[in-house]
Amino acid sequence: MDDKLVTMSPAQKKAQRSRNIAIGVALAVLVVLFYVATIVKFGPSILDRPL
Amino acid sequence: MAVVENIGREEIRLSEATAGDYFALLKPRVMSLVVFTAIVGLVAAPGTMNPFIAIIAIVAIAVGAGASGALNMWYDADIDNVMSRTSKRPVPLGRVLPGEALAFGLVLSALSVLTLGVLVNWLSASLLAFTIFFYAVIYTMWLKRSTPQNIVIGGAAGAIPPVIGWAAATGTVSLESVILFLVIFLWTPPHFWALALFKAGDYGRAGVPMMPNVAGELSTRRQMFFYALILAPLAVLPAVLGYVSWGYGIAAVALGAGFVWKTWAVLAMSSDDKVMKPAKQLFAYSIVYLFAIFAIYLVDVVAWRLMATIGA
């Protein structure tokens, strides 16, 4: 299998890292966005449920 | 995870595209104008809106505008490659493959429209969806390469953001937001044709039928002046109709007079003027004009609202 592995050049590694960080940040922002929007939309009634 | 076998080594392509290349696909400079005019539409609208939902609306509109930019760069890579202004874009440079730009644009289009619909309202979401469709399909795929009226009709896509902002805040489309739409719509031809005048060689090489290449420079300059003559008074209309104060009105009159003056200078340009300084000046001024009109509109609305709050 080893001979099938592709070695990345430093430029490719750097670019991949940059893309990884951007994708990570974008997905995290999306989570926060929907999480907070849920709270905002429900308002105080978010706690108003049978426990 | 699936194990993919039999991949020929030559088919493996390791991308060197950075996050910055993908960000460039969103046309950040166009996006800044979209964001700004959408904010004005959203803030100027009556009623109160949860600030967090307002931020989501603006982000979704920005991402939707960026997505249409990415779709434009996917489709127009051939044209962009031969034009000096656009040859450094990620797709013509080969840093991002056309298919990657397409996927990026499509995913962000769907995501921005659905987010706006679910978290804000469906009127603004449908307007955003229409705008992306209009810019990517009607303008980029169809009009841009087929008619010199390309940027006139296509300008509607760039003019909608304040209407989307207003719709996000109120769930309606009103005359106030339609006037803001018309300001950008009528501003686009003189703005873009000023650029097309001194970049005519570029557009000619790319085979894009811009007005100066098709109808000639003199006809283009006349049409620009015509649009400036309608734009200047129209931008004063919000004050006439009482949507904003005459503070805005006076500023709009002054800015509009400047716009007509600069367009007149372009009209008066001699036909053998190759430097085209007046056209370059008009292009620069037109950007200042639009930002100023919307900024003053925003300040006026916010100032009166603050005064009403303090007075009450």
Tab-separated table of C-alpha atoms in Angstrom:
chain	number	residue	atom	x	y	z
A	1	MET	CA	0.000	0.000	0.000
A	2	ASP	CA	2.781	2.390	0.856
A	3	ASP	CA	3.788	2.921	-2.733
A	4	LYS	CA	0.270	4.133	-3.428
A	5	LEU	CA	0.428	6.868	-0.841
A	6	VAL	CA	0.775	10.293	-2.298
A	7	THR	CA	3.332	12.594	-0.775
A	8	MET	CA	2.255	16.186	-0.495
A	9	SER	CA	4.549	19.047	-1.259
A	10	PRO	CA	4.973	21.701	1.449
A	11	ALA	CA	2.770	24.070	-0.553
A	12	GLN	CA	0.014	21.488	-0.778
A	13	LYS	CA	0.279	20.734	2.937
A	14	LYS	CA	0.067	24.407	3.775
A	15	ALA	CA	-2.919	24.890	1.468
A	16	GLN	CA	-4.687	21.875	2.938
A	17	ARG	CA	-4.140	23.145	6.449
A	18	SER	CA	-5.533	26.527	5.477
A	19	ARG	CA	-8.623	24.880	3.951
A	20	ASN	CA	-9.073	22.633	6.990
A	21	ILE	CA	-9.066	25.590	9.354
A	22	ALA	CA	-11.529	27.486	7.169
A	23	ILE	CA	-13.906	24.515	6.945
A	24	GLY	CA	-13.634	23.978	10.708
A	25	VAL	CA	-14.353	27.596	11.504
A	26	ALA	CA	-17.239	27.748	8.996
A	27	LEU	CA	-18.909	24.651	10.439
A	28	ALA	CA	-18.405	25.873	14.011
A	29	VAL	CA	-19.977	29.224	13.115
A	30	LEU	CA	-22.918	27.381	11.576
A	31	VAL	CA	-23.404	25.415	14.812
A	32	VAL	CA	-23.289	28.558	16.956
A	33	LEU	CA	-25.604	30.361	14.523
A	34	PHE	CA	-28.315	27.729	14.689
A	35	TYR	CA	-27.825	27.121	18.403
A	36	VAL	CA	-28.238	30.771	19.344
A	37	ALA	CA	-31.004	31.282	16.779
A	38	THR	CA	-32.923	28.440	18.409
A	39	ILE	CA	-32.673	30.116	21.810
A	40	VAL	CA	-33.604	33.508	20.353
A	41	LYS	CA	-36.636	32.043	18.552
A	42	PHE	CA	-37.926	30.132	21.541
A	43	GLY	CA	-37.228	32.911	24.007
A	44	PRO	CA	-38.013	32.246	27.680
A	45	SER	CA	-40.406	29.454	26.703
A	46	ILE	CA	-37.382	27.287	25.899
A	47	LEU	CA	-37.448	26.308	29.597
A	48	ASP	CA	-41.208	25.905	29.657
A	49	ARG	CA	-41.585	22.187	29.219
A	50	PRO	CA	-42.397	19.172	31.384
A	51	LEU	CA	-39.186	17.857	32.884
B	1	MET	CA	-15.369	4.971	4.474
B	2	ALA	CA	-15.200	3.611	0.964
B	3	VAL	CA	-11.903	2.387	-0.287
B	4	VAL	CA	-11.245	3.612	-3.758
B	5	GLU	CA	-9.044	1.377	-5.817
B	6	ASN	CA	-7.493	1.634	-9.232
B	7	ILE	CA	-6.891	5.316	-9.200
B	8	GLY	CA	-4.284	6.100	-11.782
B	9	ARG	CA	-1.596	8.292	-10.287
B	10	GLU	CA	-2.097	10.911	-12.973
B	11	GLU	CA	-5.689	11.319	-11.862
B	12	ILE	CA	-4.703	12.321	-8.369
B	13	ARG	CA	-4.623	16.050	-8.122
B	14	LEU	CA	-3.605	17.630	-4.894
B	15	SER	CA	-5.039	21.077	-4.601
B	16	GLU	CA	-2.877	24.035	-3.711
B	17	ALA	CA	-5.908	26.239	-3.239
B	18	THR	CA	-5.877	28.023	0.106
B	19	ALA	CA	-8.914	29.237	2.014
B	20	GLY	CA	-8.065	32.664	0.589
B	21	ASP	CA	-8.583	31.380	-2.962
B	22	TYR	CA	-12.049	30.176	-2.062
B	23	PHE	CA	-12.772	33.472	-0.341
B	24	ALA	CA	-11.753	35.254	-3.562
B	25	LEU	CA	-14.436	33.217	-5.378
B	26	LEU	CA	-17.012	35.079	-3.288
B	27	LYS	CA	-16.020	38.399	-4.915
B	28	PRO	CA	-15.477	40.126	-1.549
B	29	ARG	CA	-15.508	43.643	-3.009
B	30	VAL	CA	-18.896	43.149	-4.650
B	31	MET	CA	-20.038	41.449	-1.461
B	32	SER	CA	-19.123	44.497	0.631
B	33	LEU	CA	-21.507	46.623	-1.441
B	34	VAL	CA	-24.224	43.977	-1.171
B	35	VAL	CA	-23.792	43.749	2.607
B	36	PHE	CA	-23.825	47.496	3.033
B	37	THR	CA	-26.954	48.132	0.928
B	38	ALA	CA	-28.739	45.164	2.531
B	39	ILE	CA	-27.978	46.594	5.991
B	40	VAL	CA	-29.467	49.929	4.938
B	41	GLY	CA	-32.642	48.192	3.709
B	42	LEU	CA	-32.880	46.146	6.893
B	43	VAL	CA	-32.259	49.022	9.323
B	44	ALA	CA	-34.421	51.514	7.435
B	45	ALA	CA	-37.406	49.167	7.583
B	46	PRO	CA	-39.996	49.948	10.265
B	47	GLY	CA	-40.426	47.805	13.351
B	48	THR	CA	-37.911	46.128	15.578
B	49	MET	CA	-35.941	43.029	14.804
B	50	ASN	CA	-33.918	40.829	17.107
B	51	PRO	CA	-30.321	41.967	16.508
B	52	PHE	CA	-29.054	38.413	16.326
B	53	ILE	CA	-31.623	37.457	13.685
B	54	ALA	CA	-30.693	40.657	11.835
B	55	ILE	CA	-27.026	39.590	11.804
B	56	ILE	CA	-28.008	36.141	10.507
B	57	ALA	CA	-30.029	37.798	7.742
B	58	ILE	CA	-27.078	39.940	6.663
B	59	VAL	CA	-24.640	36.993	6.785
B	60	ALA	CA	-27.026	34.829	4.734
B	61	ILE	CA	-27.473	37.580	2.143
B	62	ALA	CA	-23.679	38.051	1.994
B	63	VAL	CA	-23.054	34.325	1.535
B	64	GLY	CA	-25.783	34.106	-1.123
B	65	ALA	CA	-24.200	37.010	-3.016
B	66	GLY	CA	-20.805	35.334	-2.678
B	67	ALA	CA	-22.232	32.064	-3.958
B	68	SER	CA	-23.500	33.750	-7.105
B	69	GLY	CA	-19.999	35.220	-7.524
B	70	ALA	CA	-18.497	31.724	-7.336
B	71	LEU	CA	-20.988	30.432	-9.917
B	72	ASN	CA	-20.096	33.390	-12.141
B	73	MET	CA	-16.379	32.569	-11.868
B	74	TRP	CA	-17.048	28.922	-12.643
B	75	TYR	CA	-18.918	29.777	-15.826
B	76	ASP	CA	-16.807	32.717	-16.958
B	77	ALA	CA	-13.325	31.223	-16.470
B	78	ASP	CA	-12.699	31.377	-20.241
B	79	ILE	CA	-13.562	35.090	-20.399
B	80	ASP	CA	-11.783	35.948	-17.148
B	81	ASN	CA	-8.624	34.332	-18.464
B	82	VAL	CA	-8.213	36.814	-21.326
B	83	MET	CA	-9.133	39.976	-19.418
B	84	SER	CA	-6.459	41.839	-17.463
B	85	ARG	CA	-8.881	42.803	-14.669
B	86	THR	CA	-9.967	39.207	-14.010
B	87	SER	CA	-7.063	37.007	-15.129
B	88	LYS	CA	-5.769	36.709	-11.555
B	89	ARG	CA	-8.964	35.050	-10.318
B	90	PRO	CA	-8.517	31.571	-8.797
B	91	VAL	CA	-10.132	29.573	-11.623
B	92	PRO	CA	-8.200	31.139	-14.557
B	93	LEU	CA	-5.019	30.766	-12.470
B	94	GLY	CA	-5.775	27.057	-12.121
B	95	ARG	CA	-5.680	27.151	-8.326
B	96	VAL	CA	-9.331	26.155	-8.060
B	97	LEU	CA	-10.803	23.753	-10.627
B	98	PRO	CA	-14.037	24.847	-12.368
B	99	GLY	CA	-15.892	21.908	-10.808
B	100	GLU	CA	-14.708	22.930	-7.346
B	101	ALA	CA	-15.948	26.480	-7.878
B	102	LEU	CA	-19.289	25.112	-9.115
B	103	ALA	CA	-19.742	22.843	-6.096
B	104	PHE	CA	-18.721	25.646	-3.748
B	105	GLY	CA	-21.211	28.040	-5.358
B	106	LEU	CA	-24.078	25.553	-5.367
B	107	VAL	CA	-23.585	24.457	-1.749
B	108	LEU	CA	-23.378	28.036	-0.485
B	109	SER	CA	-26.427	29.043	-2.567
B	110	ALA	CA	-28.580	26.334	-1.031
B	111	LEU	CA	-27.212	26.912	2.460
B	112	SER	CA	-27.717	30.689	2.417
B	113	VAL	CA	-31.261	30.529	1.021
B	114	LEU	CA	-32.377	27.794	3.428
B	115	THR	CA	-30.798	29.534	6.428
B	116	LEU	CA	-32.522	32.796	5.569
B	117	GLY	CA	-35.819	30.979	5.078
B	118	VAL	CA	-35.714	28.915	8.258
B	119	LEU	CA	-34.309	31.546	10.618
B	120	VAL	CA	-35.652	34.810	9.158
B	121	ASN	CA	-38.512	34.548	6.668
B	122	TRP	CA	-39.336	32.921	3.344
B	123	LEU	CA	-40.044	36.122	1.402
B	124	SER	CA	-36.477	37.313	1.869
B	125	ALA	CA	-35.206	33.777	1.179
B	126	SER	CA	-37.124	33.527	-2.075
B	127	LEU	CA	-35.850	36.954	-3.142
B	128	LEU	CA	-32.294	35.812	-2.387
B	129	ALA	CA	-32.824	32.591	-4.360
B	130	PHE	CA	-34.197	34.572	-7.287
B	131	THR	CA	-31.224	36.941	-7.151
B	132	ILE	CA	-28.717	34.080	-7.281
B	133	PHE	CA	-30.605	32.494	-10.184
B	134	PHE	CA	-30.856	35.823	-11.983
B	135	TYR	CA	-27.146	36.608	-11.608
B	136	ALA	CA	-25.804	33.123	-12.361
B	137	VAL	CA	-28.218	32.008	-15.069
B	138	ILE	CA	-29.918	35.046	-16.630
B	139	TYR	CA	-26.912	37.396	-16.458
B	140	THR	CA	-23.822	35.172	-16.544
B	141	MET	CA	-24.953	32.336	-18.794
B	142	TRP	CA	-27.280	34.215	-21.075
B	143	LEU	CA	-27.191	38.042	-21.244
B	144	LYS	CA	-23.484	38.698	-20.659
B	145	ARG	CA	-22.397	37.048	-23.890
B	146	SER	CA	-25.392	37.926	-26.030
B	147	THR	CA	-26.487	41.545	-25.626
B	148	PRO	CA	-24.975	44.978	-24.896
B	149	GLN	CA	-27.875	45.466	-22.454
B	150	ASN	CA	-26.220	42.717	-20.327
B	151	ILE	CA	-25.241	44.862	-17.368
B	152	VAL	CA	-28.410	46.981	-17.585
B	153	ILE	CA	-30.728	44.002	-17.060
B	154	GLY	CA	-28.202	42.045	-15.007
B	155	GLY	CA	-27.859	45.088	-12.764
B	156	ALA	CA	-31.173	44.090	-11.205
B	157	ALA	CA	-29.341	41.318	-9.332
B	158	GLY	CA	-26.954	43.804	-7.744
B	159	ALA	CA	-29.808	46.174	-6.945
B	160	ILE	CA	-31.998	43.735	-4.999
B	161	PRO	CA	-30.035	43.506	-1.689
B	162	PRO	CA	-31.777	46.479	0.015
B	163	VAL	CA	-35.130	44.917	-0.951
B	164	ILE	CA	-34.016	41.603	0.588
B	165	GLY	CA	-32.851	43.437	3.723
B	166	TRP	CA	-36.204	45.229	3.990
B	167	ALA	CA	-38.083	41.962	3.380
B	168	ALA	CA	-36.000	40.239	6.077
B	169	ALA	CA	-37.062	42.895	8.587
B	170	THR	CA	-40.730	43.265	7.644
B	171	GLY	CA	-41.752	40.291	5.503
B	172	THR	CA	-42.931	42.759	2.847
B	173	VAL	CA	-41.697	44.609	-0.246
B	174	SER	CA	-42.531	48.298	-0.106
B	175	LEU	CA	-42.084	51.432	-2.213
B	176	GLU	CA	-39.232	52.608	0.057
B	177	SER	CA	-37.157	49.533	-0.747
B	178	VAL	CA	-38.133	49.621	-4.428
B	179	ILE	CA	-36.743	53.166	-4.668
B	180	LEU	CA	-33.468	51.973	-3.131
B	181	PHE	CA	-33.507	49.188	-5.737
B	182	LEU	CA	-33.994	51.719	-8.540
B	183	VAL	CA	-31.120	53.874	-7.286
B	184	ILE	CA	-28.658	50.982	-7.670
B	185	PHE	CA	-30.331	49.788	-10.877
B	186	LEU	CA	-29.978	53.177	-12.625
B	187	TRP	CA	-26.500	53.688	-11.167
B	188	THR	CA	-25.156	50.435	-12.641
B	189	PRO	CA	-25.019	51.362	-16.376
B	190	PRO	CA	-23.005	54.600	-16.009
B	191	HIS	CA	-20.810	52.919	-13.370
B	192	PHE	CA	-20.085	49.823	-15.443
B	193	TRP	CA	-19.849	51.536	-18.825
B	194	ALA	CA	-17.305	53.992	-17.422
B	195	LEU	CA	-15.171	50.911	-16.752
B	196	ALA	CA	-16.100	49.364	-20.117
B	197	LEU	CA	-14.947	52.543	-21.918
B	198	PHE	CA	-11.376	52.346	-20.690
B	199	LYS	CA	-11.342	48.527	-20.682
B	200	ALA	CA	-12.976	48.182	-24.122
B	201	GLY	CA	-9.912	46.344	-25.472
B	202	ASP	CA	-10.247	43.723	-22.747
B	203	TYR	CA	-13.931	43.118	-23.427
B	204	GLY	CA	-13.283	43.086	-27.174
B	205	ARG	CA	-10.617	40.375	-26.797
B	206	ALA	CA	-12.931	38.319	-24.609
B	207	GLY	CA	-15.791	38.706	-27.090
B	208	VAL	CA	-18.132	40.166	-24.481
B	209	PRO	CA	-20.589	42.500	-26.258
B	210	MET	CA	-20.254	45.505	-23.946
B	211	MET	CA	-21.990	48.696	-25.078
B	212	PRO	CA	-18.817	50.577	-26.211
B	213	ASN	CA	-17.762	47.595	-28.347
B	214	VAL	CA	-21.189	47.160	-29.931
B	215	ALA	CA	-22.829	50.588	-30.154
B	216	GLY	CA	-19.627	52.637	-30.092
B	217	GLU	CA	-18.182	54.980	-27.500
B	218	LEU	CA	-20.254	58.038	-28.379
B	219	SER	CA	-23.555	56.179	-28.077
B	220	THR	CA	-22.404	54.667	-24.766
B	221	ARG	CA	-21.451	58.076	-23.394
B	222	ARG	CA	-24.847	59.490	-24.393
B	223	GLN	CA	-26.664	56.609	-22.709
B	224	MET	CA	-24.571	57.032	-19.549
B	225	PHE	CA	-25.568	60.687	-19.413
B	226	PHE	CA	-29.214	59.719	-19.888
B	227	TYR	CA	-29.054	57.305	-16.931
B	228	ALA	CA	-27.298	59.932	-14.786
B	229	LEU	CA	-30.106	62.411	-15.545
B	230	ILE	CA	-32.734	59.967	-14.262
B	231	LEU	CA	-30.638	58.705	-11.348
B	232	ALA	CA	-29.852	62.097	-9.795
B	233	PRO	CA	-33.501	63.187	-9.210
B	234	LEU	CA	-34.647	59.665	-8.345
B	235	ALA	CA	-32.145	59.490	-5.494
B	236	VAL	CA	-33.810	62.613	-4.016
B	237	LEU	CA	-37.264	60.948	-4.061
B	238	PRO	CA	-37.031	59.416	-0.537
B	239	ALA	CA	-36.801	62.968	0.861
B	240	VAL	CA	-39.634	64.226	-1.369
B	241	LEU	CA	-41.866	61.377	-0.224
B	242	GLY	CA	-40.945	62.022	3.392
B	243	TYR	CA	-39.217	58.699	4.063
B	244	VAL	CA	-36.121	60.570	5.200
B	245	SER	CA	-35.361	64.181	6.096
B	246	TRP	CA	-34.257	66.942	3.751
B	247	GLY	CA	-30.795	66.583	5.251
B	248	TYR	CA	-30.545	63.473	3.114
B	249	GLY	CA	-32.373	65.267	0.300
B	250	ILE	CA	-29.845	68.094	0.113
B	251	ALA	CA	-26.941	65.636	0.178
B	252	ALA	CA	-28.578	63.588	-2.582
B	253	VAL	CA	-29.033	66.728	-4.704
B	254	ALA	CA	-25.358	67.654	-4.264
B	255	LEU	CA	-24.083	64.130	-4.904
B	256	GLY	CA	-26.406	63.782	-7.903
B	257	ALA	CA	-25.205	67.094	-9.350
B	258	GLY	CA	-21.656	65.779	-9.031
B	259	PHE	CA	-22.658	62.568	-10.777
B	260	VAL	CA	-24.282	64.419	-13.677
B	261	TRP	CA	-21.248	66.723	-13.891
B	262	LYS	CA	-18.786	63.808	-14.033
B	263	THR	CA	-20.925	62.012	-16.622
B	264	TRP	CA	-21.108	65.230	-18.640
B	265	ALA	CA	-17.287	65.328	-18.632
B	266	VAL	CA	-17.301	61.790	-20.035
B	267	LEU	CA	-19.827	62.813	-22.692
B	268	ALA	CA	-17.629	65.783	-23.615
B	269	MET	CA	-14.522	63.592	-23.903
B	270	SER	CA	-12.889	63.814	-27.313
B	271	SER	CA	-13.158	60.640	-29.387
B	272	ASP	CA	-9.373	60.264	-29.723
B	273	ASP	CA	-8.860	60.477	-25.951
B	274	LYS	CA	-7.101	57.185	-25.221
B	275	VAL	CA	-6.287	57.917	-21.563
B	276	MET	CA	-9.972	58.576	-20.759
B	277	LYS	CA	-9.304	60.352	-17.510
B	278	PRO	CA	-12.946	61.540	-17.178
B	279	ALA	CA	-14.189	57.930	-17.495
B	280	LYS	CA	-11.760	56.762	-14.811
B	281	GLN	CA	-12.815	59.665	-12.595
B	282	LEU	CA	-16.487	58.865	-13.108
B	283	PHE	CA	-15.855	55.210	-12.247
B	284	ALA	CA	-14.156	56.190	-8.975
B	285	TYR	CA	-16.788	58.840	-8.209
B	286	SER	CA	-19.675	56.445	-8.899
B	287	ILE	CA	-18.470	54.118	-6.139
B	288	VAL	CA	-18.182	57.014	-3.684
B	289	TYR	CA	-21.623	58.240	-4.803
B	290	LEU	CA	-23.423	54.989	-4.077
B	291	PHE	CA	-21.717	54.454	-0.735
B	292	ALA	CA	-22.456	58.051	0.278
B	293	ILE	CA	-26.140	57.931	-0.754
B	294	PHE	CA	-26.749	54.773	1.247
B	295	ALA	CA	-24.617	55.875	4.201
B	296	ILE	CA	-26.467	59.198	4.497
B	297	TYR	CA	-29.818	57.412	4.129
B	298	LEU	CA	-28.808	55.092	6.976
B	299	VAL	CA	-27.559	57.899	9.223
B	300	ASP	CA	-30.723	59.904	8.554
B	301	VAL	CA	-33.046	57.031	9.457
B	302	VAL	CA	-31.082	56.116	12.593
B	303	ALA	CA	-30.747	59.746	13.714
B	304	TRP	CA	-34.495	60.399	13.473
B	305	ARG	CA	-35.302	57.184	15.234
B	306	LEU	CA	-32.905	58.085	18.062
B	307	MET	CA	-34.417	61.556	18.350
B	308	ALA	CA	-37.911	60.089	18.482
B	309	THR	CA	-36.794	57.711	21.227
B	310	ILE	CA	-35.216	60.505	23.249
B	311	GLY	CA	-38.211	62.788	22.648
B	312	ALA	CA	-40.647	60.109	23.780
